[in-house]
Amino acid sequence: MFTVHFETLGCKLNQIESEALARTFTDEGFSVDLEAMTAAKSAQSDTILSIINTCTVTSKAEQKARRLMRLLLAKFPTAAVIATGCYAELDAAQIENIDERIAVIRGSRKDILAELPKKLKSYLSDKNPSAKEVADFVKSLSLNKQEIQKTESNEKKAIAPQFLLYTDTFQTHSRSSIKIQDGCANACTYCRIHLARGKSVSLDVKTVLERVRQLETAGQKEVVFTGVNLSQYRGEWEGHREDFAGLLRILLENTRDIAFRISSFYPEHITEKLCEVLKSPRVRPSFHLSIQSGSDTILKAMKRQYKAEDVYNAVRLLRETKENPFIACDIIAGFPGETDEDFSQTQKMCNDLHFAWIHAFPFSPRPDTPAYTMTPKIPERIKGERVLWLTQAAQQEKIAYINSLKGKTVTAIVENSRADRLLLKKVPIIHAVTENFLHAQINLPDLPEAKQIKAGDLIKIVIKEPLIDKILHNNDSDVQAELIL
């Protein structure tokens, strides 16, 4: 049995695609390893292939990918390395020049990845190839596919290549995910992702419904919708196109119990029409808004399609729709030209709206984007100070949010990542993700055999108190909770 190792960097989309590809390899008889490789681990000789799903959102993400590729080459001396994802889409030649054992499958060629396990199994059935030969075989698949495409008719495939990787079982996540959208029709001046993933495409409503029903049948309790820009979802349905609100309404009407969670949305698309559907108790009360700045001047320079007032309106609508929802956001600090006054407007927005969490990033100039050459540049020291303010604000707001929930009973899903291992070792602690996206640590009482808990189970817990030290040190739990038997 050949082993295939996976490493995943970046966004939720990459995580889903890695999970789906791992499932496909498993179905073809390969052994799959999803444990992250570290420098402390010893070299392994039973791995035939290592796949790294890369990210290009920042220069640090690309640097991390290159370091990880070199580590994989060292730790798996007899394995080929496949690089895919957004960084591989934009800088394939640079990546393949690292080593002859590296093959690139561009992020836009998910159809090749979907076919890879079956083709690789056939290739290995009567050969004992070297790592370079495996890499060359993968490269040939990509080249052959390009030649085939030149002669194909223009007839559209039933499902776009972006959505071919799919699974209804998840090895490293307690909550299932489904990718319903890819690419982006916007061209924000700082963003390289729309260059890597292309224009916005959506999975048709019928297929989304079929996949959600499969997840429900498989026993999944919750599904997270993911995409590059969910706000741009437009799926075919009975001769017309449905937006995200329409999709969610159809799914609620045609499924039984499975709950839905939205990964990220743009503030201008939080409308009264959408919020009417979000009122369903099967829609989780946690939301993530892609905001980036509280300054209209900076938002305009970024070519964002909204103003600060739209952010205020979006938060108001969400809080009118759900009781005390968890609302998080992304903010970029130090965009070119961001003055102290611009940043003070971002600070005011954060203070006014009390986001339960802020994902703060220093501006990272990306090649081939307009912002790469924009001036004046903000010194790294100033960027760091602004990120620090945002991070400390996020920590204090999360603590305040948890305190507002003390004594409340909430639903949570036991985490896959550690639950089974901890229970196997008789460690009396489990971890779970709550309906409002808190990461709970729960002391597990002695349970009778009939009430044993396993990863993926829905449980009821009472919020006790914030784990302040863990929140301040960016640990993986943020609230202490008590299990309701």
mmCIF file of N, CA and C in Angstrom, residues 361-434:
data_model
loop_
_atom_site.group_PDB
_atom_site.id
_atom_site.type_symbol
_atom_site.label_atom_id
_atom_site.label_comp_id
_atom_site.label_asym_id
_atom_site.label_seq_id
_atom_site.Cartn_x
_atom_site.Cartn_y
_atom_site.Cartn_z
ATOM 1 N N PHE A 361 -4.424 41.768 9.553
ATOM 2 C CA PHE A 361 -3.288 41.446 8.684
ATOM 3 C C PHE A 361 -2.541 42.726 8.330
ATOM 4 N N PRO A 362 -1.210 42.706 8.354
ATOM 5 C CA PRO A 362 -0.477 43.848 7.792
ATOM 6 C C PRO A 362 -0.568 43.780 6.271
ATOM 7 N N PHE A 363 -0.658 44.910 5.627
ATOM 8 C CA PHE A 363 -0.691 44.924 4.158
ATOM 9 C C PHE A 363 0.554 44.253 3.600
ATOM 10 N N SER A 364 0.339 43.359 2.630
ATOM 11 C CA SER A 364 1.431 42.647 1.973
ATOM 12 C C SER A 364 1.358 42.941 0.479
ATOM 13 N N PRO A 365 2.328 43.666 -0.072
ATOM 14 C CA PRO A 365 2.277 43.996 -1.505
ATOM 15 C C PRO A 365 2.437 42.748 -2.366
ATOM 16 N N ARG A 366 1.461 42.520 -3.246
ATOM 17 C CA ARG A 366 1.479 41.329 -4.080
ATOM 18 C C ARG A 366 1.798 41.682 -5.522
ATOM 19 N N PRO A 367 2.707 40.959 -6.159
ATOM 20 C CA PRO A 367 3.051 41.233 -7.561
ATOM 21 C C PRO A 367 1.813 41.167 -8.449
ATOM 22 N N ASP A 368 1.824 41.969 -9.503
ATOM 23 C CA ASP A 368 0.760 41.996 -10.516
ATOM 24 C C ASP A 368 -0.546 42.598 -10.012
ATOM 25 N N THR A 369 -0.502 43.270 -8.853
ATOM 26 C CA THR A 369 -1.687 43.977 -8.375
ATOM 27 C C THR A 369 -1.397 45.481 -8.363
ATOM 28 N N PRO A 370 -2.422 46.330 -8.567
ATOM 29 C CA PRO A 370 -2.190 47.785 -8.569
ATOM 30 C C PRO A 370 -1.563 48.295 -7.277
ATOM 31 N N ALA A 371 -1.936 47.705 -6.131
ATOM 32 C CA ALA A 371 -1.429 48.197 -4.856
ATOM 33 C C ALA A 371 0.060 47.931 -4.674
ATOM 34 N N TYR A 372 0.624 47.060 -5.495
ATOM 35 C CA TYR A 372 2.040 46.714 -5.387
ATOM 36 C C TYR A 372 2.929 47.951 -5.560
ATOM 37 N N THR A 373 2.475 48.870 -6.417
ATOM 38 C CA THR A 373 3.287 50.065 -6.688
ATOM 39 C C THR A 373 2.675 51.327 -6.073
ATOM 40 N N MET A 374 1.594 51.180 -5.323
ATOM 41 C CA MET A 374 0.958 52.360 -4.729
ATOM 42 C C MET A 374 1.854 52.994 -3.662
ATOM 43 N N THR A 375 1.745 54.295 -3.556
ATOM 44 C CA THR A 375 2.477 55.053 -2.540
ATOM 45 C C THR A 375 1.501 56.020 -1.872
ATOM 46 N N PRO A 376 1.864 56.563 -0.719
ATOM 47 C CA PRO A 376 3.074 56.278 0.056
ATOM 48 C C PRO A 376 2.977 54.951 0.800
ATOM 49 N N LYS A 377 4.115 54.261 0.890
ATOM 50 C CA LYS A 377 4.174 53.016 1.634
ATOM 51 C C LYS A 377 4.133 53.313 3.135
ATOM 52 N N ILE A 378 3.499 52.432 3.873
ATOM 53 C CA ILE A 378 3.446 52.576 5.322
ATOM 54 C C ILE A 378 4.597 51.776 5.934
ATOM 55 N N PRO A 379 5.395 52.393 6.794
ATOM 56 C CA PRO A 379 6.529 51.669 7.401
ATOM 57 C C PRO A 379 6.058 50.427 8.145
ATOM 58 N N GLU A 380 6.907 49.396 8.140
ATOM 59 C CA GLU A 380 6.570 48.141 8.801
ATOM 60 C C GLU A 380 6.289 48.357 10.285
ATOM 61 N N ARG A 381 7.005 49.287 10.900
ATOM 62 C CA ARG A 381 6.783 49.556 12.320
ATOM 63 C C ARG A 381 5.355 50.031 12.560
ATOM 64 N N ILE A 382 4.870 50.920 11.691
ATOM 65 C CA ILE A 382 3.505 51.444 11.841
ATOM 66 C C ILE A 382 2.488 50.332 11.588
ATOM 67 N N LYS A 383 2.734 49.519 10.558
ATOM 68 C CA LYS A 383 1.839 48.382 10.305
ATOM 69 C C LYS A 383 1.744 47.499 11.545
ATOM 70 N N GLY A 384 2.904 47.210 12.128
ATOM 71 C CA GLY A 384 2.932 46.349 13.303
ATOM 72 C C GLY A 384 2.156 46.920 14.469
ATOM 73 N N GLU A 385 2.293 48.236 14.681
ATOM 74 C CA GLU A 385 1.562 48.883 15.774
ATOM 75 C C GLU A 385 0.055 48.805 15.546
ATOM 76 N N ARG A 386 -0.364 48.978 14.297
ATOM 77 C CA ARG A 386 -1.794 48.939 13.995
ATOM 78 C C ARG A 386 -2.350 47.524 14.120
ATOM 79 N N VAL A 387 -1.588 46.540 13.660
ATOM 80 C CA VAL A 387 -2.023 45.148 13.824
ATOM 81 C C VAL A 387 -2.115 44.797 15.307
ATOM 82 N N LEU A 388 -1.160 45.267 16.093
ATOM 83 C CA LEU A 388 -1.182 45.004 17.531
ATOM 84 C C LEU A 388 -2.436 45.589 18.171
ATOM 85 N N TRP A 389 -2.792 46.820 17.788
ATOM 86 C CA TRP A 389 -4.019 47.427 18.357
ATOM 87 C C TRP A 389 -5.236 46.583 17.990
ATOM 88 N N LEU A 390 -5.324 46.171 16.734
ATOM 89 C CA LEU A 390 -6.468 45.375 16.281
ATOM 90 C C LEU A 390 -6.518 44.026 16.995
ATOM 91 N N THR A 391 -5.360 43.404 17.183
ATOM 92 C CA THR A 391 -5.303 42.106 17.845
ATOM 93 C C THR A 391 -5.737 42.218 19.307
ATOM 94 N N GLN A 392 -5.245 43.246 19.983
ATOM 95 C CA GLN A 392 -5.634 43.432 21.387
ATOM 96 C C GLN A 392 -7.112 43.769 21.511
ATOM 97 N N ALA A 393 -7.632 44.545 20.568
ATOM 98 C CA ALA A 393 -9.070 44.839 20.563
ATOM 99 C C ALA A 393 -9.867 43.557 20.353
ATOM 100 N N ALA A 394 -9.408 42.712 19.441
ATOM 101 C CA ALA A 394 -10.088 41.444 19.178
ATOM 102 C C ALA A 394 -10.117 40.572 20.423
ATOM 103 N N GLN A 395 -8.993 40.505 21.129
ATOM 104 C CA GLN A 395 -8.925 39.678 22.338
ATOM 105 C C GLN A 395 -9.901 40.177 23.407
ATOM 106 N N GLN A 396 -9.939 41.485 23.612
ATOM 107 C CA GLN A 396 -10.828 42.028 24.644
ATOM 108 C C GLN A 396 -12.297 41.876 24.261
ATOM 109 N N GLU A 397 -12.591 42.032 22.974
ATOM 110 C CA GLU A 397 -13.982 41.880 22.529
ATOM 111 C C GLU A 397 -14.438 40.421 22.627
ATOM 112 N N LYS A 398 -13.541 39.481 22.352
ATOM 113 C CA LYS A 398 -13.923 38.077 22.490
ATOM 114 C C LYS A 398 -14.202 37.751 23.955
ATOM 115 N N ILE A 399 -13.370 38.253 24.852
ATOM 116 C CA ILE A 399 -13.597 38.025 26.283
ATOM 117 C C ILE A 399 -14.940 38.608 26.701
ATOM 118 N N ALA A 400 -15.236 39.828 26.232
ATOM 119 C CA ALA A 400 -16.509 40.466 26.575
ATOM 120 C C ALA A 400 -17.684 39.685 25.993
ATOM 121 N N TYR A 401 -17.520 39.176 24.771
ATOM 122 C CA TYR A 401 -18.597 38.408 24.143
ATOM 123 C C TYR A 401 -18.880 37.132 24.935
ATOM 124 N N ILE A 402 -17.832 36.429 25.330
ATOM 125 C CA ILE A 402 -18.017 35.201 26.107
ATOM 126 C C ILE A 402 -18.681 35.516 27.450
ATOM 127 N N ASN A 403 -18.254 36.604 28.094
ATOM 128 C CA ASN A 403 -18.871 36.989 29.363
ATOM 129 C C ASN A 403 -20.369 37.264 29.201
ATOM 130 N N SER A 404 -20.763 37.774 28.026
ATOM 131 C CA SER A 404 -22.184 38.056 27.789
ATOM 132 C C SER A 404 -23.008 36.774 27.661
ATOM 133 N N LEU A 405 -22.322 35.636 27.503
ATOM 134 C CA LEU A 405 -23.006 34.352 27.328
ATOM 135 C C LEU A 405 -22.935 33.463 28.567
ATOM 136 N N LYS A 406 -22.333 33.944 29.631
ATOM 137 C CA LYS A 406 -22.174 33.120 30.831
ATOM 138 C C LYS A 406 -23.519 32.557 31.287
ATOM 139 N N GLY A 407 -23.527 31.261 31.550
ATOM 140 C CA GLY A 407 -24.746 30.621 32.024
ATOM 141 C C GLY A 407 -25.704 30.198 30.932
ATOM 142 N N LYS A 408 -25.406 30.567 29.683
ATOM 143 C CA LYS A 408 -26.281 30.213 28.559
ATOM 144 C C LYS A 408 -26.009 28.776 28.104
ATOM 145 N N THR A 409 -27.055 28.108 27.663
ATOM 146 C CA THR A 409 -26.923 26.773 27.075
ATOM 147 C C THR A 409 -26.854 26.895 25.565
ATOM 148 N N VAL A 410 -25.843 26.282 24.962
ATOM 149 C CA VAL A 410 -25.674 26.341 23.510
ATOM 150 C C VAL A 410 -25.399 24.945 22.967
ATOM 151 N N THR A 411 -25.619 24.799 21.668
ATOM 152 C CA THR A 411 -25.306 23.555 20.969
ATOM 153 C C THR A 411 -23.863 23.605 20.476
ATOM 154 N N ALA A 412 -23.184 22.465 20.497
ATOM 155 C CA ALA A 412 -21.805 22.415 20.016
ATOM 156 C C ALA A 412 -21.550 21.072 19.336
ATOM 157 N N ILE A 413 -20.537 21.050 18.480
ATOM 158 C CA ILE A 413 -20.123 19.821 17.796
ATOM 159 C C ILE A 413 -18.740 19.423 18.299
ATOM 160 N N VAL A 414 -18.615 18.174 18.751
ATOM 161 C CA VAL A 414 -17.334 17.673 19.252
ATOM 162 C C VAL A 414 -16.328 17.651 18.110
ATOM 163 N N GLU A 415 -15.134 18.185 18.381
ATOM 164 C CA GLU A 415 -14.135 18.328 17.333
ATOM 165 C C GLU A 415 -13.511 17.001 16.943
ATOM 166 N N ASN A 416 -13.316 16.831 15.632
ATOM 167 C CA ASN A 416 -12.645 15.644 15.104
ATOM 168 C C ASN A 416 -11.161 15.645 15.420
ATOM 169 N N SER A 417 -10.544 16.809 15.374
ATOM 170 C CA SER A 417 -9.087 16.896 15.351
ATOM 171 C C SER A 417 -8.430 16.208 16.540
ATOM 172 N N ARG A 418 -9.042 16.299 17.716
ATOM 173 C CA ARG A 418 -8.392 15.733 18.897
ATOM 174 C C ARG A 418 -9.290 14.833 19.723
ATOM 175 N N ALA A 419 -10.583 14.883 19.516
ATOM 176 C CA ALA A 419 -11.511 14.189 20.409
ATOM 177 C C ALA A 419 -11.228 12.700 20.513
ATOM 178 N N ASP A 420 -11.098 12.029 19.371
ATOM 179 C CA ASP A 420 -10.901 10.592 19.401
ATOM 180 C C ASP A 420 -9.596 10.218 20.098
ATOM 181 N N ARG A 421 -8.549 10.992 19.846
ATOM 182 C CA ARG A 421 -7.261 10.690 20.472
ATOM 183 C C ARG A 421 -7.324 10.881 21.990
ATOM 184 N N LEU A 422 -7.989 11.978 22.414
ATOM 185 C CA LEU A 422 -8.095 12.260 23.837
ATOM 186 C C LEU A 422 -8.939 11.211 24.545
ATOM 187 N N LEU A 423 -10.038 10.829 23.918
ATOM 188 C CA LEU A 423 -10.903 9.828 24.532
ATOM 189 C C LEU A 423 -10.197 8.477 24.597
ATOM 190 N N LEU A 424 -9.418 8.185 23.556
ATOM 191 C CA LEU A 424 -8.688 6.922 23.538
ATOM 192 C C LEU A 424 -7.670 6.872 24.681
ATOM 193 N N LYS A 425 -7.073 8.026 24.980
ATOM 194 C CA LYS A 425 -6.079 8.090 26.051
ATOM 195 C C LYS A 425 -6.719 8.310 27.424
ATOM 196 N N LYS A 426 -8.036 8.326 27.467
ATOM 197 C CA LYS A 426 -8.771 8.536 28.724
ATOM 198 C C LYS A 426 -8.518 9.917 29.317
ATOM 199 N N VAL A 427 -8.208 10.896 28.463
ATOM 200 C CA VAL A 427 -8.040 12.265 28.942
ATOM 201 C C VAL A 427 -9.425 12.849 29.186
ATOM 202 N N PRO A 428 -9.728 13.330 30.390
ATOM 203 C CA PRO A 428 -11.096 13.756 30.716
ATOM 204 C C PRO A 428 -11.450 15.151 30.216
ATOM 205 N N ILE A 429 -10.984 15.511 29.015
ATOM 206 C CA ILE A 429 -11.299 16.810 28.416
ATOM 207 C C ILE A 429 -11.632 16.591 26.950
ATOM 208 N N ILE A 430 -12.689 17.229 26.481
ATOM 209 C CA ILE A 430 -12.969 17.244 25.048
ATOM 210 C C ILE A 430 -13.081 18.689 24.590
ATOM 211 N N HIS A 431 -13.015 18.882 23.279
ATOM 212 C CA HIS A 431 -13.146 20.213 22.697
ATOM 213 C C HIS A 431 -14.285 20.198 21.688
ATOM 214 N N ALA A 432 -14.992 21.305 21.601
ATOM 215 C CA ALA A 432 -16.142 21.387 20.699
ATOM 216 C C ALA A 432 -16.268 22.794 20.161
ATOM 217 N N VAL A 433 -16.875 22.904 18.978
ATOM 218 C CA VAL A 433 -17.153 24.211 18.368
ATOM 219 C C VAL A 433 -18.630 24.517 18.584
ATOM 220 N N THR A 434 -18.924 25.644 19.212
ATOM 221 C CA THR A 434 -20.311 25.978 19.523
ATOM 222 C C THR A 434 -21.023 26.554 18.310
#
